[in-house]
Every structure is written in structure tokens, then in C-alpha cells.
């Protein structure tokens, strides 16, 4: 089944995405306009992305001492993506956007992630510009965001530093007011920045006229010390090349220097950089002497209020994390489709009949073997289930932005609880799908002659960036399930129970409904037991097994809801694809959901085997 038909089913027959058009914001849209966006994205992904996925893996970005060199195909992909209008898909018509629901935007972007996850980095620019639309001044929106939406400029997110990855409170990049008139700059209060930012994706290249870095940094206090903790973090726009209020390049380079490229396991189409801000390599003299009297210090313009940097960044976090989840799903899906094709055509072995194997008979394609079917069904259940969850969350984002006040509030809280799952679950299990895709290929899967090893390498990133697995797990058990007195958890429980109650009425789903109800009860009990002593060290000692069990239960719920939509189809639609969907749901219930028992046991026992292990005993 193609990605497009899976999306059509999930969006239109399960999530009723067409009903979004009844909202004033989306009233100009129809199923036809949504489909037109999908067709454009599918075509560009097929023509400009997929054929070059291997090329961008083998022709890694390199630095010639002056510029970052990327393959020509990357330029073509970038241009086609910008011309498609997807950079500003969600923006207002009056700002040149398409005013698309996020659900449709996320689904449309999945075509690109599946064709070549790393050739384009457009979603970084979109995230950067969307943030400026939410928190920037009118001038910042006009000069920076609008030029990112048009594709003239591109954007980055500069959070991490060599010594501050998961622990952003330790950010040490320093921003000091730039001259007496610093507060009067029309582009925003002007600062000089000094520090190092590590792992910055799309941090240097020649794909666009300019690169707009969004940088987290701290403003020193009167004692010239940096404030401790995350509350002291502010956000700055730091363009690679300085611009005037008309958005034109002034001809002066900002003091942002490429210190080096990171050579990665996968995702090689996107350049990844260590950037030095303010070391004096490109002195800026137009605004005065800078940090050393000779122009050192990267010029940065404050976004929002001092100390509100993380709050501004986190405004976009749900969408960024759903985006990571979708990328993980699409890599899993790409591996699934490759291994399915392979399994249908690779002859190997013979079935066992009552008299054993008959060596005179031709070999069968490996898809005839039960274990290969198991590996294919596992991949299908991970990837289609995770895609459904991602779209469900995307639909909640639209509800949060355009629903009634009550519905919007409910969507906000549900997203708080579900986003760690939407990001982390596909990162772990669609990566496992990639591993199974290699296994289906046997030895051939372990070579570079087939695409599946690259999908695995590309996907390995997703458990690391946008909050590591461990950090997401602590966010879920340490914060999200507790917040607002557990109201988010209660809302989710209500939705799970509603699905189970409906499924209870459908004979072929009754057993799944009972299994889901029991699983949710186990999760609830383990949540309470984890916090029984009230001590975070006890509760969070097994946060990752909790995340895994919680995620598997959420996926079981999503699969049951999708199965309900499938059984509601009329008889003329009951074709092989729906049988496959029901079987993937059954696989999840029979082979996956029972795993939660072991994961939750250590959580409920507040098992300290790992937490208490002395470091010197390893
Ligand atoms: C390819 C790539 C692209 C990236 N792109 C960007 C980008 O564009 N912009 C950007 O700002 N960053 C980017 N990152 C950085 C990424 O977000 C960080 O790598 C990530 O946040 C982890 O930080 P770290 O690498 O310093 O690991 P660390 O924080 O040192 O973590 C190492 C390990 O320790 C665990 N750990 C850390 N703290 C705790 C704790 N308190 N409790 C339990 N376990 C803990 C982690 O879970 C992890 O397993 C990128 C990274 C990569 C690899």
C-alpha cells in the first residue's frame, strides 16, 4: 500500500481531517486543495529527493577552507521545496502562506522525509520563522521571517553547546549590550554574542543568501556573572551576514565562524556544524568597537524579553517533536517497503510438507516463511501505528489553535502528555523496524548495495536529538503525567476508555478492548507506585521502561481506534489492505502489548538495580 493511500485513510476516514474546513481559518480549503498539496509534495519528493538519497549519503558535506560544499542535487531539492510554498504552509494568506491546517502540513512533509530525510532542511527554517512570527517584533517578522518563508534566507536553531546538551541551564554563550544605543536598534535590542554552539544543523552553507541563527544565550548581571538556570536564558537573532531594515545585505559579515563540520553516522545530507560566535574572525565595526574595541562579537538582536528564551523556543517544541517522530516513522516505512519488495522476490527455502521438504520443488519467495511475515508485520505495525499517532497529535495541534476554548485547552493538555510519546516511540520502534528490514534482506541488507542500512543509520539520530530518549522519559513520568494534578493523564484515560468501550461492541475487537483496558490499568498502577515514596530518585530510576510501556499502551489504543475505523468501512471497501491493517493491529496486541508487564514491573517496584549501582563497580 502506498504512503498516499495510507495517509488518505488515516486523514479522511479515521481523523475526519476534512471537517477542519468548517473552521473559519481553513474555510478556503477543501479536500481538493489538500489533495493538490499532497500531489505536489509527492511529485517533488519523487523527482528531486528520492533519486539523490544515496548520493547525499556518499558525498558528505565538506569545507574547502572558505565554503561548505554540497552536491548540486541539494540545491535543486532546496529550490523545489521553497517553490512548493511548503516553507510557509501554515502562515496566513496575507503573509503569502497557504493557511493550511498543521495536520495537512505534517502529512505533506512526510513524503519528503520518506524520499530523503536529510537532503532538505526546510523544516528548520519553517520552525525558526514560525517562532519569530509568534515572538518577534513586526520588523523582525518582516526582515527575517518573511525572507525565510520565501526561501531567500534559511534558519537554524542554536541551543546546544559542547558542554551543554541535555542540560541547557548550563548554556554559557554570553550576550552583552552593544553600545549605548543598543536598545534603539530597529531590528531589536542589539547585543554582542560570544560562545560556541555545537551540533548546529544547516549551520553553514551557500544554499541561501543568508542564514538566520536563533541563538540561546545569557545576559550577564551587574556582577558580570551569567545567571544560573534556565530562567536566565534569552533568545537572539544572529544573521550570518548583516542586513538593513529592508532585509538587504549590508555587505558586512557577522562574527560567526565555522569551526568545523561534524562527520555523522547518518543524516549526512544535512551539514552539521560547530559554530564560534564572536571570536573576532569577522569583526563588525559598523556598530562600534564590539567586545575588544576592534569589532569582535557577533551581533545579535533580542527576541522577546530577556530571560524568556527557552519559553519562546518551547512554544514550537510540540510541532518540532511531532516532526522528529514523523521523520522516524518515514524512515521506518521506507525500510518496510524496501524489505517487502525484497521478500516478495527473493527465493529461498521450501515449505515443510507432511513428508518434510521436497528439494525437487522450486524455492519459495521468503515472504512465504512465517518468520519473515513476523518481521514484516512488526514493521507495518510499528510504522503505520506511529504514523497514526503522529497525525492524531497533529490534529490536536490544530484543535489547540482553532478549537473552542474548552476543546483547545483539552488538546493542549493531551499534547503535553502525548508529545514525548510521539517523538520517542517512533524513534525507538521505527528504528527497530529498520533493523528488521536489514534482517529480512539477510546478508544483502548488511551491504551498501541495498538502501536499508542507510535508513537505519539515518534513523539512529532520532533518539538523540530534540531531547534524548532518557530526557523525554523523565519529562513524561517526572512532569507530564503529574501536571495540573494529573488532568492530562485523566483526559488520555477518558479517550482510551471511550475507544475500548466502542471496541467492546465489535465482536472481532472485544479481546483487544479488554487487553487495552487491562494495560491502561497497569500503567496507572505503575504511575502511582513509582511516586508512592514521593521521591524523584525512586520514581525516575526507571523512566525509560515507563516510557516504553506507556508508549506501547498508547500505540495499542491508537491501533484499536484505527481498527474501529476499518471495520466501519462498507463491504465494498473491505479489500486486502484492510485485512492487512486488522492483522497489524492483531500483531500489536498479541506480540507487543504483553511486553509492558516486564517494563512496568521495575517501575512499580521502584527497582534501584541500575540507579544504585556504584560508578566504580562497572
Ligand atoms: C546530527 C545532530 C543534529 C543536531 N542538530 C542540532 C541543532 O540543529 N541545534 C541544536 O541546538 N542541537 C542539535 N543537536 C544536539 C542534540 O540536541 C544533542 O546532541 C542532545 O540534546 C544531547 O546532548 P549531548 O549530545 O550533549 O548529550 P548529553 O546531554 O551529554 O547526553 C549523553 C547521555 O546522557 C544522558 N543524560 C544526560 N543528562 C541526563 C540526566 N539528567 N538524566 C539521565 N540521563 C541523562 C542522555 O540521555 C544521553 O543518553 C544535534 C545533534 C545531532 C547528533
Short mmCIF file of C-alpha atoms and ligand atoms in Angstrom, two decimals, residues 124 156-167 198-202 264 266-267 272 461 464-471 474, ligand 1:
data_model
loop_
_atom_site.label_atom_id
_atom_site.label_comp_id
_atom_site.label_asym_id
_atom_site.label_seq_id
_atom_site.Cartn_x
_atom_site.Cartn_y
_atom_site.Cartn_z
CA UNK A 124 14.36 24.12 10.39
CA UNK A 156 18.90 27.32 12.32
CA UNK A 157 18.22 26.56 15.96
CA UNK A 158 21.32 27.09 18.14
CA UNK A 159 20.65 25.60 21.56
CA UNK A 160 23.38 23.02 22.20
CA UNK A 161 26.93 23.80 23.25
CA UNK A 162 29.86 21.42 23.63
CA UNK A 163 29.35 21.36 27.43
CA UNK A 164 25.55 21.89 27.41
CA UNK A 165 23.42 19.34 25.56
CA UNK A 166 20.63 17.88 27.66
CA UNK A 167 21.34 20.42 30.39
CA UNK A 198 27.72 22.57 18.84
CA UNK A 199 25.76 20.26 16.52
CA UNK A 200 24.09 23.07 14.61
CA UNK A 201 22.22 21.59 11.67
CA UNK A 202 22.41 23.62 8.45
CA UNK A 264 27.94 11.77 11.20
CA UNK A 266 23.80 9.12 9.01
CA UNK A 267 21.59 12.07 8.02
CA UNK A 272 26.16 19.76 10.85
CA UNK A 461 19.69 10.15 15.20
CA UNK A 464 19.33 11.58 20.35
CA UNK A 465 18.20 15.00 19.12
CA UNK A 466 15.23 17.13 20.24
CA UNK A 467 15.62 15.73 23.76
CA UNK A 468 17.24 12.31 24.18
CA UNK A 469 15.20 9.22 24.98
CA UNK A 470 16.17 9.43 28.64
CA UNK A 471 15.24 13.11 28.87
CA UNK A 474 11.87 11.86 32.63
C1 LIG B 1 23.02 15.14 13.98
C2 LIG B 1 22.65 16.05 15.07
C3 LIG B 1 21.97 17.22 14.80
C4 LIG B 1 21.68 18.12 15.81
N1 LIG B 1 21.11 19.33 15.49
C5 LIG B 1 21.02 20.28 16.47
C6 LIG B 1 20.62 21.61 16.14
O1 LIG B 1 20.32 21.93 14.98
N2 LIG B 1 20.58 22.53 17.13
C7 LIG B 1 20.90 22.22 18.43
O2 LIG B 1 20.85 23.10 19.27
N3 LIG B 1 21.29 20.97 18.77
C8 LIG B 1 21.35 19.99 17.82
N4 LIG B 1 21.76 18.72 18.15
C9 LIG B 1 22.16 18.45 19.53
C10 LIG B 1 21.27 17.50 20.25
O3 LIG B 1 20.07 18.11 20.59
C11 LIG B 1 22.07 16.99 21.47
O4 LIG B 1 23.03 16.09 20.97
C12 LIG B 1 21.21 16.36 22.52
O5 LIG B 1 20.43 17.33 23.15
C13 LIG B 1 22.04 15.62 23.57
O6 LIG B 1 23.06 16.42 24.07
P1 LIG B 1 24.55 15.83 24.14
O7 LIG B 1 24.90 15.32 22.80
O8 LIG B 1 25.40 16.87 24.75
O9 LIG B 1 24.44 14.58 25.08
P2 LIG B 1 24.39 14.59 26.70
O10 LIG B 1 23.42 15.61 27.17
O11 LIG B 1 25.78 14.65 27.21
O12 LIG B 1 23.79 13.16 26.99
C14 LIG B 1 24.55 11.94 26.92
C15 LIG B 1 23.70 10.81 27.51
O13 LIG B 1 23.44 11.08 28.89
C16 LIG B 1 22.04 11.08 29.14
N5 LIG B 1 21.73 12.11 30.12
C17 LIG B 1 22.11 13.40 30.11
N6 LIG B 1 21.60 14.04 31.17
C18 LIG B 1 20.86 13.15 31.85
C19 LIG B 1 20.07 13.21 33.03
N7 LIG B 1 19.92 14.33 33.71
N8 LIG B 1 19.45 12.08 33.44
C20 LIG B 1 19.55 10.94 32.75
N9 LIG B 1 20.28 10.83 31.63
C21 LIG B 1 20.92 11.91 31.17
C22 LIG B 1 21.38 11.38 27.80
O14 LIG B 1 20.05 10.89 27.74
C23 LIG B 1 22.32 10.68 26.83
O15 LIG B 1 21.98 9.33 26.72
C24 LIG B 1 22.02 17.79 17.14
C25 LIG B 1 22.66 16.59 17.43
C26 LIG B 1 22.99 15.73 16.43
C27 LIG B 1 23.73 14.46 16.77
#
